[in-house]
Coordinates of C-alpha atoms in Angstrom, one line a residue:
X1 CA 135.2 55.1 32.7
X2 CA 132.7 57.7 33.5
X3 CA 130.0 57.5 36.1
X4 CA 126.8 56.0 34.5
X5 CA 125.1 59.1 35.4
X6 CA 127.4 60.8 32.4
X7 CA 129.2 63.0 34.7
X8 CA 132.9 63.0 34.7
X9 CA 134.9 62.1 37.4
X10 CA 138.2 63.3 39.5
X11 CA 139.6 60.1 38.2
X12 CA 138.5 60.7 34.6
X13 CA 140.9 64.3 34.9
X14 CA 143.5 62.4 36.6
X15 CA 143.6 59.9 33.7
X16 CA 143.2 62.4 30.9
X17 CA 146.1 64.5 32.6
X18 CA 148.5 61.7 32.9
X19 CA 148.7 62.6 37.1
X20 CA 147.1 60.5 39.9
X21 CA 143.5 61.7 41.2
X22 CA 145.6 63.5 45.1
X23 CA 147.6 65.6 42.4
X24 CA 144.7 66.5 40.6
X25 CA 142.8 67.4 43.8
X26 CA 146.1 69.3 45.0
X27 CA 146.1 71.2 42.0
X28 CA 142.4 72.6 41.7
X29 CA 142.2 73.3 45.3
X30 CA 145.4 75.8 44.6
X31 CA 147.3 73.7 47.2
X32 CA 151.5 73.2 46.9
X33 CA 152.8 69.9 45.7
X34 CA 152.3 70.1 41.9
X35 CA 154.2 72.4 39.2
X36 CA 152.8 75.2 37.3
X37 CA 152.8 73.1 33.8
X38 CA 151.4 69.7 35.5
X39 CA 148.6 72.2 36.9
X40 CA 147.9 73.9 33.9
X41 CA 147.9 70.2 32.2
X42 CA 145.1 69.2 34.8
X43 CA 143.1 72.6 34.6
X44 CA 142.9 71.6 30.7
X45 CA 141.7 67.8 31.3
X46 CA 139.0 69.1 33.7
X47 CA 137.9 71.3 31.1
X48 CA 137.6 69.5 28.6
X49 CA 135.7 66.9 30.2
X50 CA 133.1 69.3 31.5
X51 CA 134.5 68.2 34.8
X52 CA 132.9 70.3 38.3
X53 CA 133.6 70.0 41.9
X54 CA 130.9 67.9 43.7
X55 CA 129.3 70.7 45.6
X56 CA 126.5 68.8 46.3
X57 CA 128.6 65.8 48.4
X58 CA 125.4 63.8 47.2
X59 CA 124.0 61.7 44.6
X60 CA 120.6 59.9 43.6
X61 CA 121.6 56.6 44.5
X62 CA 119.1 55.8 47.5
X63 CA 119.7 59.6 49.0
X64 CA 118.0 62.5 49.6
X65 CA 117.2 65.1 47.0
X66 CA 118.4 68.9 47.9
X67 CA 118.3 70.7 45.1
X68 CA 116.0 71.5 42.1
X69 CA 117.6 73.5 39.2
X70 CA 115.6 76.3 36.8
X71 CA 117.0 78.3 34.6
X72 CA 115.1 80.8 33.0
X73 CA 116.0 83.0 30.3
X74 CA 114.1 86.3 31.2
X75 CA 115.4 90.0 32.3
X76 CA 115.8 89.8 36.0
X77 CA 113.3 92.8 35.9
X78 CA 110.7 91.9 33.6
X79 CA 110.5 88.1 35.7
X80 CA 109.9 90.3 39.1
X81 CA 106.8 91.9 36.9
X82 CA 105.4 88.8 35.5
X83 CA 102.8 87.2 37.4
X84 CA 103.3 83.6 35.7
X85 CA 106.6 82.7 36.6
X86 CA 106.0 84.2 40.4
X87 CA 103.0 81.6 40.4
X88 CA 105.2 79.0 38.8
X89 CA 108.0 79.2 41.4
X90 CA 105.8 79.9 44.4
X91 CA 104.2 76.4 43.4
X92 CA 108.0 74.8 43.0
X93 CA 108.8 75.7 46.5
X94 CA 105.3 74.6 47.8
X95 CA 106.3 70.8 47.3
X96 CA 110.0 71.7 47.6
X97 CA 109.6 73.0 51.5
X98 CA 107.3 69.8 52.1
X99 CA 110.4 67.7 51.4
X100 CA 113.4 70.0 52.4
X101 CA 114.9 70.6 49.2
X102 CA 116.0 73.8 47.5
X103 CA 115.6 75.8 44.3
X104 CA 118.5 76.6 42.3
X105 CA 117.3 79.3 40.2
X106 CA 119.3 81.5 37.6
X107 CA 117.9 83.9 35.0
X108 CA 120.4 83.5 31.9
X109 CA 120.3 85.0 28.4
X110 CA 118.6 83.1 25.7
X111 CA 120.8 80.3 24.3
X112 CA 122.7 80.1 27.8
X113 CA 120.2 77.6 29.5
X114 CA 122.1 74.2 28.0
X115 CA 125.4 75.3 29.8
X116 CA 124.0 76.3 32.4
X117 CA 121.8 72.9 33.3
X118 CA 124.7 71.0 32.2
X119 CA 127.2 72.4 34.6
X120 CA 124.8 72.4 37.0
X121 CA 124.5 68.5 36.7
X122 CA 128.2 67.6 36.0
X123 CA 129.4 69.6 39.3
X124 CA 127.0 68.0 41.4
X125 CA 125.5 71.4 42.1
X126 CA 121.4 69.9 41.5
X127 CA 119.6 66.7 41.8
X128 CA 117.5 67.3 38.7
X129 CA 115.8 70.5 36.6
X130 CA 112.7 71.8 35.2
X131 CA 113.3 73.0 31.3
X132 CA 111.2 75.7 30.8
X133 CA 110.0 77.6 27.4
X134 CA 110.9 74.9 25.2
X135 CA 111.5 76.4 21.3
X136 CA 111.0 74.4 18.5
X137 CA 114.2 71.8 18.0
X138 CA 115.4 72.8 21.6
X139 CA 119.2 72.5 21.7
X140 CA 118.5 71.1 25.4
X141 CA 117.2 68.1 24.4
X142 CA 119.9 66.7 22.4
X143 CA 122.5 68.2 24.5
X144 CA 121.1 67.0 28.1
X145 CA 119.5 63.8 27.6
X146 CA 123.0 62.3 26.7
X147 CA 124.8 63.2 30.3
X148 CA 121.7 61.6 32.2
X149 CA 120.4 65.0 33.8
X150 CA 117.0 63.9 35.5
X151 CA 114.4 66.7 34.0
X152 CA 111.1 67.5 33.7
X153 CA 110.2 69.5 30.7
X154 CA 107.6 72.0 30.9
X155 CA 105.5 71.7 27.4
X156 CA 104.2 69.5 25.1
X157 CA 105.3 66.3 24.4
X158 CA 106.1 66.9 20.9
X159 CA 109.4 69.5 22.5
X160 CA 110.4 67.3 24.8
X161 CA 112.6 64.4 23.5
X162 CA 112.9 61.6 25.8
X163 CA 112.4 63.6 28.9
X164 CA 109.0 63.4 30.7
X165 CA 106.5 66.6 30.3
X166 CA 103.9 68.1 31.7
X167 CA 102.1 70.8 29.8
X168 CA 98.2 72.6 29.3
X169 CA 96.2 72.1 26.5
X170 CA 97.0 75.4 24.6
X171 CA 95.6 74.3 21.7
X172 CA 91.9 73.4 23.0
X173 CA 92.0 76.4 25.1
X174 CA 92.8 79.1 22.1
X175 CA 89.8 77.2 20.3
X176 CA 87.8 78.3 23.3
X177 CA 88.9 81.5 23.2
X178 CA 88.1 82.6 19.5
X179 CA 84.7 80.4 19.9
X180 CA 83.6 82.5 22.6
X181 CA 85.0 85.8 20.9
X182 CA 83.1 84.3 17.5
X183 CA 79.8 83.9 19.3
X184 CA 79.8 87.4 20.7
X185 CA 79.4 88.6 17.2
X186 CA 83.4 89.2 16.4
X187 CA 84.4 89.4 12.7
X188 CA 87.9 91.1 13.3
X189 CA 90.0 89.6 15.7
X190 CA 93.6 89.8 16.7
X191 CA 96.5 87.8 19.7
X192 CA 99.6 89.4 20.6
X193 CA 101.5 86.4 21.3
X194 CA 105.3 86.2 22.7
X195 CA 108.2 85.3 20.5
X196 CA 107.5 83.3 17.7
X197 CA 110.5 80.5 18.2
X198 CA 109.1 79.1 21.3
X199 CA 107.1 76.4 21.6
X200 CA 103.9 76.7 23.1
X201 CA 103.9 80.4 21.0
X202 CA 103.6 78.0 17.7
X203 CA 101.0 75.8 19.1
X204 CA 98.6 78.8 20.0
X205 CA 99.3 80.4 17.3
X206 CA 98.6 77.6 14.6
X207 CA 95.1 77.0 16.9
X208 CA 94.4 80.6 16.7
X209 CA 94.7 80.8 13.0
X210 CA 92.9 77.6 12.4
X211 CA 89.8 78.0 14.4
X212 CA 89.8 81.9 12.5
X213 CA 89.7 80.5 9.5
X214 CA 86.7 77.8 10.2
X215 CA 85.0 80.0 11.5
X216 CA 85.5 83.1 8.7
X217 CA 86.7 85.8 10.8
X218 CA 90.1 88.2 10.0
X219 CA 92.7 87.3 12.0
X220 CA 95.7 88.1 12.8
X221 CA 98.8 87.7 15.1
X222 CA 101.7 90.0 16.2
X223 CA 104.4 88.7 18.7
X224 CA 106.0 90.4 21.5
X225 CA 108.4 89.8 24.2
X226 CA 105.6 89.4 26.6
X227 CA 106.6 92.8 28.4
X228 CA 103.9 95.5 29.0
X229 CA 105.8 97.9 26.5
X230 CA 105.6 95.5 23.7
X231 CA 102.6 94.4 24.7
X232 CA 101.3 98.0 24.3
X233 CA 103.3 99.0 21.1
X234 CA 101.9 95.8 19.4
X235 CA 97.9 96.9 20.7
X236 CA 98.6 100.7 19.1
X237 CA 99.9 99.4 16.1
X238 CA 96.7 97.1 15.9
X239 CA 94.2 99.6 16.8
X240 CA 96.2 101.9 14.1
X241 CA 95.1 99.4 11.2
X242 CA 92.2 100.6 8.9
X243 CA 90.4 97.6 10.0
X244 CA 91.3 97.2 13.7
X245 CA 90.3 94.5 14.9
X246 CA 87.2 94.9 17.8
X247 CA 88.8 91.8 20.0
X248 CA 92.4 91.0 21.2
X249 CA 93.8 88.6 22.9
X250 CA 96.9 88.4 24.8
X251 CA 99.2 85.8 26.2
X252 CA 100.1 86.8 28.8
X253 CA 98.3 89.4 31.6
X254 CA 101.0 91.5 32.0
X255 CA 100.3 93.0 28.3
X256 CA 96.6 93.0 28.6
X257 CA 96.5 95.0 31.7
X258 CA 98.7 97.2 29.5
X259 CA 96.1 97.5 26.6
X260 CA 93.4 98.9 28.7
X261 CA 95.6 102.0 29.1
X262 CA 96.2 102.0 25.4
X263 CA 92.3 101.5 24.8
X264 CA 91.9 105.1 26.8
X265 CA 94.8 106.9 25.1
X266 CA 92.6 105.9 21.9
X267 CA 89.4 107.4 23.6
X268 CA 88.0 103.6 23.1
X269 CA 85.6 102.0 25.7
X270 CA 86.3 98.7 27.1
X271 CA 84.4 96.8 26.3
X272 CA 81.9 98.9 23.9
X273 CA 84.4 99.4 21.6
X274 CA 87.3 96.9 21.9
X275 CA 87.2 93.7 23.7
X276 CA 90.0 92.2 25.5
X277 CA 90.7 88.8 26.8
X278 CA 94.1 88.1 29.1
X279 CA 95.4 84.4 29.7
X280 CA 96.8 82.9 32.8
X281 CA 94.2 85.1 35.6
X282 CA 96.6 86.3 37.6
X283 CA 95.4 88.8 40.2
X284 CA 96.0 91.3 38.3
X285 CA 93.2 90.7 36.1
X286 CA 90.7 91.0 38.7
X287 CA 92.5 94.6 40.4
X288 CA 91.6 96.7 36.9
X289 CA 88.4 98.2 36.5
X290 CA 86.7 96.8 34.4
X291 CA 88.1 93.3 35.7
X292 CA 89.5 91.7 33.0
X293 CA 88.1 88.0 31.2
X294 CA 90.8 85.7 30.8
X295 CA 91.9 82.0 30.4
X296 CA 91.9 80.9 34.1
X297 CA 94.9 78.4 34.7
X298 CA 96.1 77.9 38.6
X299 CA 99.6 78.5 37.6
X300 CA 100.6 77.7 41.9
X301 CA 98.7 74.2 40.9
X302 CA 101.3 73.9 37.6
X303 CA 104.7 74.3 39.5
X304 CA 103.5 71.8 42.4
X305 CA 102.5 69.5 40.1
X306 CA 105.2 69.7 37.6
X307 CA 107.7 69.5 40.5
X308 CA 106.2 66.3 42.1
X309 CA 106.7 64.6 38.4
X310 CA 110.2 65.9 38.6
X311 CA 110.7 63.9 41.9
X312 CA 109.3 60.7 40.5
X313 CA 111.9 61.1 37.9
X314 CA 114.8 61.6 40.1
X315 CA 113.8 59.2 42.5
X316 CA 113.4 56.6 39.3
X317 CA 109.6 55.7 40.1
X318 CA 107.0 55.4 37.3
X319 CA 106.7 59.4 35.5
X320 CA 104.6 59.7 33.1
X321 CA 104.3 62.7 31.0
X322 CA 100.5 63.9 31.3
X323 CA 98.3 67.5 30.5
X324 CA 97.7 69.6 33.3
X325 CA 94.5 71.0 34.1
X326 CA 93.8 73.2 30.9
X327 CA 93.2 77.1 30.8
X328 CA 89.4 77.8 31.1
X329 CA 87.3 80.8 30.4
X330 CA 86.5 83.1 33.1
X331 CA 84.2 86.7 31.2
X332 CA 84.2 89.3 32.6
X333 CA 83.9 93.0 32.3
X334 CA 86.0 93.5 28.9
X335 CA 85.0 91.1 26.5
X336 CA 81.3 92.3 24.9
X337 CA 79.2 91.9 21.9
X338 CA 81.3 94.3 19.0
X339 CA 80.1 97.9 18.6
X340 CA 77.1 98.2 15.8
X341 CA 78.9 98.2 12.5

Protein backbone atom coordinates (compact mmCIF):
# COMPACT_ATOMS: atom_id res chain seq x y z
CA UNK A 1 0.00 0.00 0.00
CA UNK A 2 0.99 3.49 -0.70
CA UNK A 3 0.94 6.43 1.63
CA UNK A 4 -2.41 8.17 1.43
CA UNK A 5 -0.61 11.19 0.45
CA UNK A 6 0.05 9.13 -3.09
CA UNK A 7 3.66 9.09 -2.54
CA UNK A 8 5.49 5.86 -2.79
CA UNK A 9 7.18 4.38 -0.19
CA UNK A 10 10.72 2.49 0.69
CA UNK A 11 8.49 -0.41 1.40
CA UNK A 12 6.47 -0.05 -1.83
CA UNK A 13 10.33 -0.56 -3.77
CA UNK A 14 11.13 -3.27 -1.46
CA UNK A 15 7.93 -5.12 -2.32
CA UNK A 16 7.98 -4.38 -6.05
CA UNK A 17 11.77 -5.61 -6.05
CA UNK A 18 11.08 -8.80 -4.27
CA UNK A 19 14.05 -7.60 -1.36
CA UNK A 20 13.28 -6.38 2.23
CA UNK A 21 13.10 -2.45 2.77
CA UNK A 22 17.45 -2.56 4.72
CA UNK A 23 18.45 -4.11 1.26
CA UNK A 24 16.73 -1.58 -0.59
CA UNK A 25 18.06 1.20 1.60
CA UNK A 26 21.61 -0.58 1.28
CA UNK A 27 21.39 -0.50 -2.27
CA UNK A 28 20.46 3.25 -3.15
CA UNK A 29 22.71 4.53 -0.58
CA UNK A 30 25.69 2.61 -2.77
CA UNK A 31 26.47 0.75 0.42
CA UNK A 32 27.98 -3.23 0.28
CA UNK A 33 25.65 -6.06 1.14
CA UNK A 34 23.60 -6.45 -2.02
CA UNK A 35 24.72 -7.80 -5.66
CA UNK A 36 24.99 -5.87 -8.79
CA UNK A 37 21.63 -7.54 -10.33
CA UNK A 38 19.48 -7.34 -6.95
CA UNK A 39 20.65 -3.56 -7.18
CA UNK A 40 19.88 -2.96 -10.48
CA UNK A 41 16.42 -4.87 -9.77
CA UNK A 42 15.71 -2.23 -6.90
CA UNK A 43 17.00 0.85 -8.93
CA UNK A 44 14.18 -0.29 -11.57
CA UNK A 45 11.26 -0.65 -8.76
CA UNK A 46 12.11 2.75 -7.46
CA UNK A 47 11.77 4.08 -10.79
CA UNK A 48 9.02 2.98 -11.76
CA UNK A 49 7.20 3.96 -8.83
CA UNK A 50 8.29 7.54 -9.05
CA UNK A 51 9.94 6.60 -5.80
CA UNK A 52 12.43 9.74 -4.10
CA UNK A 53 14.50 9.89 -1.01
CA UNK A 54 12.72 11.81 1.83
CA UNK A 55 14.87 14.80 1.84
CA UNK A 56 12.57 16.62 3.69
CA UNK A 57 12.55 14.12 6.92
CA UNK A 58 9.03 15.72 7.35
CA UNK A 59 5.49 15.47 6.49
CA UNK A 60 2.09 17.43 6.83
CA UNK A 61 0.70 15.43 9.51
CA UNK A 62 0.57 17.96 12.51
CA UNK A 63 4.30 19.43 11.52
CA UNK A 64 5.78 22.20 10.39
CA UNK A 65 5.85 23.42 6.86
CA UNK A 66 9.60 24.18 5.32
CA UNK A 67 9.30 24.39 2.02
CA UNK A 68 7.22 25.98 -0.82
CA UNK A 69 7.84 24.72 -4.46
CA UNK A 70 7.57 27.01 -7.86
CA UNK A 71 8.45 26.08 -10.88
CA UNK A 72 8.50 28.41 -13.53
CA UNK A 73 9.00 27.94 -17.05
CA UNK A 74 10.90 31.15 -18.18
CA UNK A 75 14.64 31.86 -19.42
CA UNK A 76 16.67 32.35 -16.39
CA UNK A 77 17.50 35.73 -18.05
CA UNK A 78 14.43 37.09 -19.26
CA UNK A 79 12.75 36.19 -15.30
CA UNK A 80 15.80 38.47 -13.86
CA UNK A 81 14.26 41.31 -16.38
CA UNK A 82 10.73 40.86 -15.63
CA UNK A 83 9.36 43.00 -13.04
CA UNK A 84 6.17 40.58 -12.41
CA UNK A 85 7.60 37.54 -11.31
CA UNK A 86 10.31 39.65 -9.03
CA UNK A 87 7.10 41.19 -7.38
CA UNK A 88 5.53 37.76 -7.28
CA UNK A 89 8.33 36.00 -5.41
CA UNK A 90 9.37 38.94 -3.26
CA UNK A 91 5.58 38.63 -1.96
CA UNK A 92 6.14 34.59 -1.56
CA UNK A 93 9.01 35.11 0.73
CA UNK A 94 7.22 37.97 2.56
CA UNK A 95 4.77 35.37 4.37
CA UNK A 96 7.33 32.60 3.85
CA UNK A 97 10.15 34.47 6.28
CA UNK A 98 7.08 35.25 8.79
CA UNK A 99 6.76 31.57 9.24
CA UNK A 100 10.36 30.12 8.57
CA UNK A 101 9.74 28.28 5.53
CA UNK A 102 11.62 28.22 2.28
CA UNK A 103 11.11 28.67 -1.45
CA UNK A 104 12.02 25.92 -3.74
CA UNK A 105 12.22 27.65 -6.97
CA UNK A 106 13.43 26.21 -10.41
CA UNK A 107 13.06 27.82 -13.84
CA UNK A 108 12.27 24.67 -16.26
CA UNK A 109 11.47 24.51 -19.97
CA UNK A 110 7.88 24.59 -20.98
CA UNK A 111 6.30 21.16 -20.65
CA UNK A 112 8.89 20.21 -17.75
CA UNK A 113 6.80 21.80 -14.86
CA UNK A 114 4.58 18.35 -14.15
CA UNK A 115 7.88 16.32 -13.54
CA UNK A 116 9.32 18.59 -11.86
CA UNK A 117 6.36 19.33 -9.10
CA UNK A 118 5.80 15.70 -8.97
CA UNK A 119 9.26 14.68 -8.03
CA UNK A 120 9.35 17.37 -5.90
CA UNK A 121 6.27 15.94 -3.92
CA UNK A 122 7.06 12.19 -4.12
CA UNK A 123 10.82 12.75 -2.66
CA UNK A 124 9.68 14.70 0.03
CA UNK A 125 11.67 17.62 -1.25
CA UNK A 126 8.30 20.46 -0.68
CA UNK A 127 5.39 20.76 1.54
CA UNK A 128 3.14 22.11 -1.23
CA UNK A 129 3.51 24.37 -4.69
CA UNK A 130 2.18 27.27 -6.39
CA UNK A 131 1.21 26.37 -10.30
CA UNK A 132 1.81 29.17 -12.21
CA UNK A 133 0.77 30.21 -16.03
CA UNK A 134 -1.79 27.72 -16.22
CA UNK A 135 -2.53 26.92 -20.38
CA UNK A 136 -5.64 25.80 -21.44
CA UNK A 137 -6.17 21.78 -20.50
CA UNK A 138 -3.07 22.08 -18.25
CA UNK A 139 -1.31 18.67 -18.18
CA UNK A 140 -0.70 19.55 -14.28
CA UNK A 141 -3.96 19.14 -13.30
CA UNK A 142 -4.71 15.75 -14.25
CA UNK A 143 -1.27 14.59 -13.60
CA UNK A 144 -0.91 16.22 -9.88
CA UNK A 145 -4.18 16.18 -8.35
CA UNK A 146 -4.02 12.21 -8.37
CA UNK A 147 -0.61 11.93 -6.08
CA UNK A 148 -2.20 14.47 -3.42
CA UNK A 149 0.42 17.42 -4.02
CA UNK A 150 -1.14 20.28 -1.79
CA UNK A 151 -1.18 23.40 -4.57
CA UNK A 152 -2.39 26.52 -5.04
CA UNK A 153 -3.03 27.47 -8.71
CA UNK A 154 -2.39 30.84 -9.80
CA UNK A 155 -5.48 31.67 -12.37
CA UNK A 156 -8.90 31.36 -12.88
CA UNK A 157 -10.94 28.89 -11.71
CA UNK A 158 -11.93 27.54 -14.88
CA UNK A 159 -7.73 26.12 -15.25
CA UNK A 160 -7.54 24.88 -12.16
CA UNK A 161 -9.27 21.47 -11.67
CA UNK A 162 -9.86 20.60 -8.16
CA UNK A 163 -7.07 22.58 -6.83
CA UNK A 164 -7.85 25.94 -5.05
CA UNK A 165 -7.03 29.32 -7.08
CA UNK A 166 -6.51 32.63 -6.75
CA UNK A 167 -6.55 34.87 -9.68
CA UNK A 168 -7.37 38.95 -10.98
CA UNK A 169 -10.16 39.75 -12.87
CA UNK A 170 -8.49 39.94 -16.35
CA UNK A 171 -11.47 39.97 -18.01
CA UNK A 172 -13.17 43.16 -16.21
CA UNK A 173 -9.89 44.85 -16.22
CA UNK A 174 -9.16 44.62 -20.30
CA UNK A 175 -12.99 46.02 -20.55
CA UNK A 176 -11.55 48.88 -18.61
CA UNK A 177 -8.81 49.25 -20.66
CA UNK A 178 -10.42 49.51 -24.23
CA UNK A 179 -13.43 51.69 -22.43
CA UNK A 180 -11.08 54.20 -21.40
CA UNK A 181 -8.95 53.90 -24.77
CA UNK A 182 -12.67 54.16 -26.57
CA UNK A 183 -13.59 57.29 -24.64
CA UNK A 184 -10.38 59.12 -25.59
CA UNK A 185 -11.62 59.05 -29.13
CA UNK A 186 -9.72 55.68 -30.27
CA UNK A 187 -11.01 54.01 -33.49
CA UNK A 188 -7.77 51.76 -34.14
CA UNK A 189 -6.56 49.92 -31.43
CA UNK A 190 -4.22 47.04 -30.94
CA UNK A 191 -2.60 44.45 -27.47
CA UNK A 192 0.52 42.58 -27.82
CA UNK A 193 -0.40 39.83 -25.62
CA UNK A 194 2.04 36.78 -24.56
CA UNK A 195 1.70 33.32 -25.93
CA UNK A 196 -1.53 32.47 -27.09
CA UNK A 197 -1.77 28.77 -25.22
CA UNK A 198 -1.75 30.11 -21.77
CA UNK A 199 -4.48 30.84 -19.85
CA UNK A 200 -5.00 34.12 -18.70
CA UNK A 201 -3.57 35.17 -22.48
CA UNK A 202 -7.09 33.67 -23.83
CA UNK A 203 -9.15 35.36 -21.22
CA UNK A 204 -7.75 38.89 -22.19
CA UNK A 205 -7.70 38.31 -25.33
CA UNK A 206 -11.42 37.03 -25.81
CA UNK A 207 -12.31 40.44 -23.39
CA UNK A 208 -10.24 42.57 -25.65
CA UNK A 209 -11.95 41.40 -28.79
CA UNK A 210 -15.33 41.49 -27.33
CA UNK A 211 -15.46 44.90 -25.75
CA UNK A 212 -13.71 46.05 -29.60
CA UNK A 213 -16.43 44.86 -31.21
CA UNK A 214 -19.35 46.50 -28.95
CA UNK A 215 -17.91 49.19 -29.03
CA UNK A 216 -16.99 49.43 -33.11
CA UNK A 217 -13.38 49.98 -33.09
CA UNK A 218 -10.47 47.84 -35.27
CA UNK A 219 -8.86 45.69 -33.23
CA UNK A 220 -6.40 43.54 -33.21
CA UNK A 221 -4.00 41.20 -31.32
CA UNK A 222 -0.41 39.96 -31.88
CA UNK A 223 1.27 37.62 -29.25
CA UNK A 224 4.71 37.60 -27.98
CA UNK A 225 6.90 35.92 -25.60
CA UNK A 226 6.52 38.83 -23.30
CA UNK A 227 10.34 39.75 -23.79
CA UNK A 228 11.21 43.43 -24.69
CA UNK A 229 12.53 42.19 -28.26
CA UNK A 230 9.26 40.62 -29.14
CA UNK A 231 7.57 43.06 -27.51
CA UNK A 232 9.21 45.58 -29.89
CA UNK A 233 9.20 43.53 -33.12
CA UNK A 234 5.46 42.95 -32.60
CA UNK A 235 4.96 47.26 -32.04
CA UNK A 236 7.12 47.88 -35.57
CA UNK A 237 5.25 45.45 -37.33
CA UNK A 238 1.98 47.23 -35.98
CA UNK A 239 3.00 50.66 -36.59
CA UNK A 240 4.16 49.21 -40.13
CA UNK A 241 0.34 48.47 -41.00
CA UNK A 242 -1.39 50.93 -43.44
CA UNK A 243 -3.75 51.50 -40.73
CA UNK A 244 -1.66 51.42 -37.58
CA UNK A 245 -3.46 51.51 -34.90
CA UNK A 246 -3.07 55.04 -32.65
CA UNK A 247 -3.43 52.92 -29.18
CA UNK A 248 -1.57 49.76 -27.93
CA UNK A 249 -1.73 47.91 -25.20
CA UNK A 250 0.70 45.58 -23.70
CA UNK A 251 0.72 42.82 -21.18
CA UNK A 252 3.23 43.07 -19.73
CA UNK A 253 5.68 46.45 -18.79
CA UNK A 254 8.68 45.05 -19.82
CA UNK A 255 7.35 45.36 -23.66
CA UNK A 256 5.76 48.72 -23.24
CA UNK A 257 8.77 50.40 -21.87
CA UNK A 258 10.19 48.75 -25.04
CA UNK A 259 7.64 50.49 -27.41
CA UNK A 260 8.48 53.95 -26.42
CA UNK A 261 11.85 53.38 -27.97
CA UNK A 262 10.15 52.03 -31.05
CA UNK A 263 7.68 55.05 -31.01
CA UNK A 264 11.03 57.41 -31.41
CA UNK A 265 12.75 55.21 -34.06
CA UNK A 266 9.34 55.96 -36.02
CA UNK A 267 9.75 59.75 -35.23
CA UNK A 268 6.16 59.27 -33.43
CA UNK A 269 5.22 61.39 -30.19
CA UNK A 270 4.04 59.71 -27.28
CA UNK A 271 1.30 60.39 -26.72
CA UNK A 272 0.30 62.84 -29.74
CA UNK A 273 0.66 60.28 -32.02
CA UNK A 274 0.50 56.80 -30.49
CA UNK A 275 -0.87 55.98 -27.19
CA UNK A 276 0.42 53.41 -24.96
CA UNK A 277 -0.96 51.67 -21.96
CA UNK A 278 1.42 48.93 -19.93
CA UNK A 279 -0.26 46.37 -17.34
CA UNK A 280 1.03 45.27 -13.97
CA UNK A 281 2.77 49.13 -12.87
CA UNK A 282 5.84 48.02 -12.03
CA UNK A 283 8.37 50.78 -11.25
CA UNK A 284 9.44 50.88 -14.31
CA UNK A 285 6.46 52.52 -15.68
CA UNK A 286 6.83 55.43 -13.60
CA UNK A 287 11.13 55.75 -14.35
CA UNK A 288 10.33 56.59 -18.35
CA UNK A 289 9.61 59.90 -19.43
CA UNK A 290 6.77 60.32 -20.19
CA UNK A 291 5.62 57.96 -17.14
CA UNK A 292 3.75 55.44 -18.51
CA UNK A 293 -0.43 54.64 -17.83
CA UNK A 294 -1.03 51.24 -16.95
CA UNK A 295 -3.22 48.60 -15.22
CA UNK A 296 -2.05 49.00 -11.52
CA UNK A 297 -2.04 45.50 -9.79
CA UNK A 298 0.23 45.23 -6.33
CA UNK A 299 1.81 42.14 -7.69
CA UNK A 300 4.00 41.97 -3.78
CA UNK A 301 0.14 41.97 -2.44
CA UNK A 302 -0.62 38.78 -5.11
CA UNK A 303 2.38 36.41 -3.98
CA UNK A 304 1.50 37.13 -0.09
CA UNK A 305 -1.82 36.43 -0.60
CA UNK A 306 -1.67 33.55 -2.91
CA UNK A 307 0.95 31.97 -0.52
CA UNK A 308 -1.18 32.41 2.74
CA UNK A 309 -4.07 30.28 0.61
CA UNK A 310 -1.37 27.82 -0.13
CA UNK A 311 -0.74 27.37 3.68
CA UNK A 312 -4.44 26.92 4.52
CA UNK A 313 -4.36 24.17 1.98
CA UNK A 314 -1.36 22.40 3.35
CA UNK A 315 -2.27 22.82 6.79
CA UNK A 316 -5.99 21.27 5.63
CA UNK A 317 -8.02 24.46 7.05
CA UNK A 318 -10.95 25.97 5.07
CA UNK A 319 -9.24 27.45 1.30
CA UNK A 320 -11.38 28.82 -0.74
CA UNK A 321 -10.49 29.82 -4.20
CA UNK A 322 -11.36 33.71 -4.42
CA UNK A 323 -10.22 36.95 -7.01
CA UNK A 324 -7.62 39.07 -5.96
CA UNK A 325 -7.72 42.66 -5.94
CA UNK A 326 -8.25 43.35 -9.81
CA UNK A 327 -5.87 45.53 -12.08
CA UNK A 328 -7.04 49.24 -12.03
CA UNK A 329 -6.32 52.11 -14.21
CA UNK A 330 -3.64 54.46 -13.40
CA UNK A 331 -3.23 57.47 -16.80
CA UNK A 332 -0.63 58.93 -17.23
CA UNK A 333 1.60 60.63 -19.60
CA UNK A 334 1.22 58.21 -22.72
CA UNK A 335 -2.27 57.51 -23.25
CA UNK A 336 -4.02 60.91 -25.03
CA UNK A 337 -6.93 61.76 -27.19
CA UNK A 338 -5.74 60.32 -31.06
CA UNK A 339 -4.05 62.70 -33.39
CA UNK A 340 -6.69 64.83 -35.70
CA UNK A 341 -7.61 62.40 -38.47
Amino acid sequence: MKQQDGRATIKDVAARAGVSPSAVSMALHGRPGVSAATRERILRAAGDLGWQPNTAAQSLSGRHVHTVGLAIARPARMLGLEPFYMEFISGIESVLSGRSCSLLLRLVEAGQETEVHREWWQGGRVNGSILVDLRVDDPRIPALAPIGLPAVVVGHPSLAGPFTSVWTDDESAVRDAVRYLAALGHRRIARVGGPPELGHTLIRTEAFDRTARELGLAARTTHTSFSADDGAHACRALLLAPDRPTAIMFDNDIMAVAALGVAAEFGLSVPGDLSLLAWDDSQLCQLTRPMLSAMQHDVFAFGADVTRTLFDVMEGTAAESHAAQSPTLMPRGTTAPPPYG
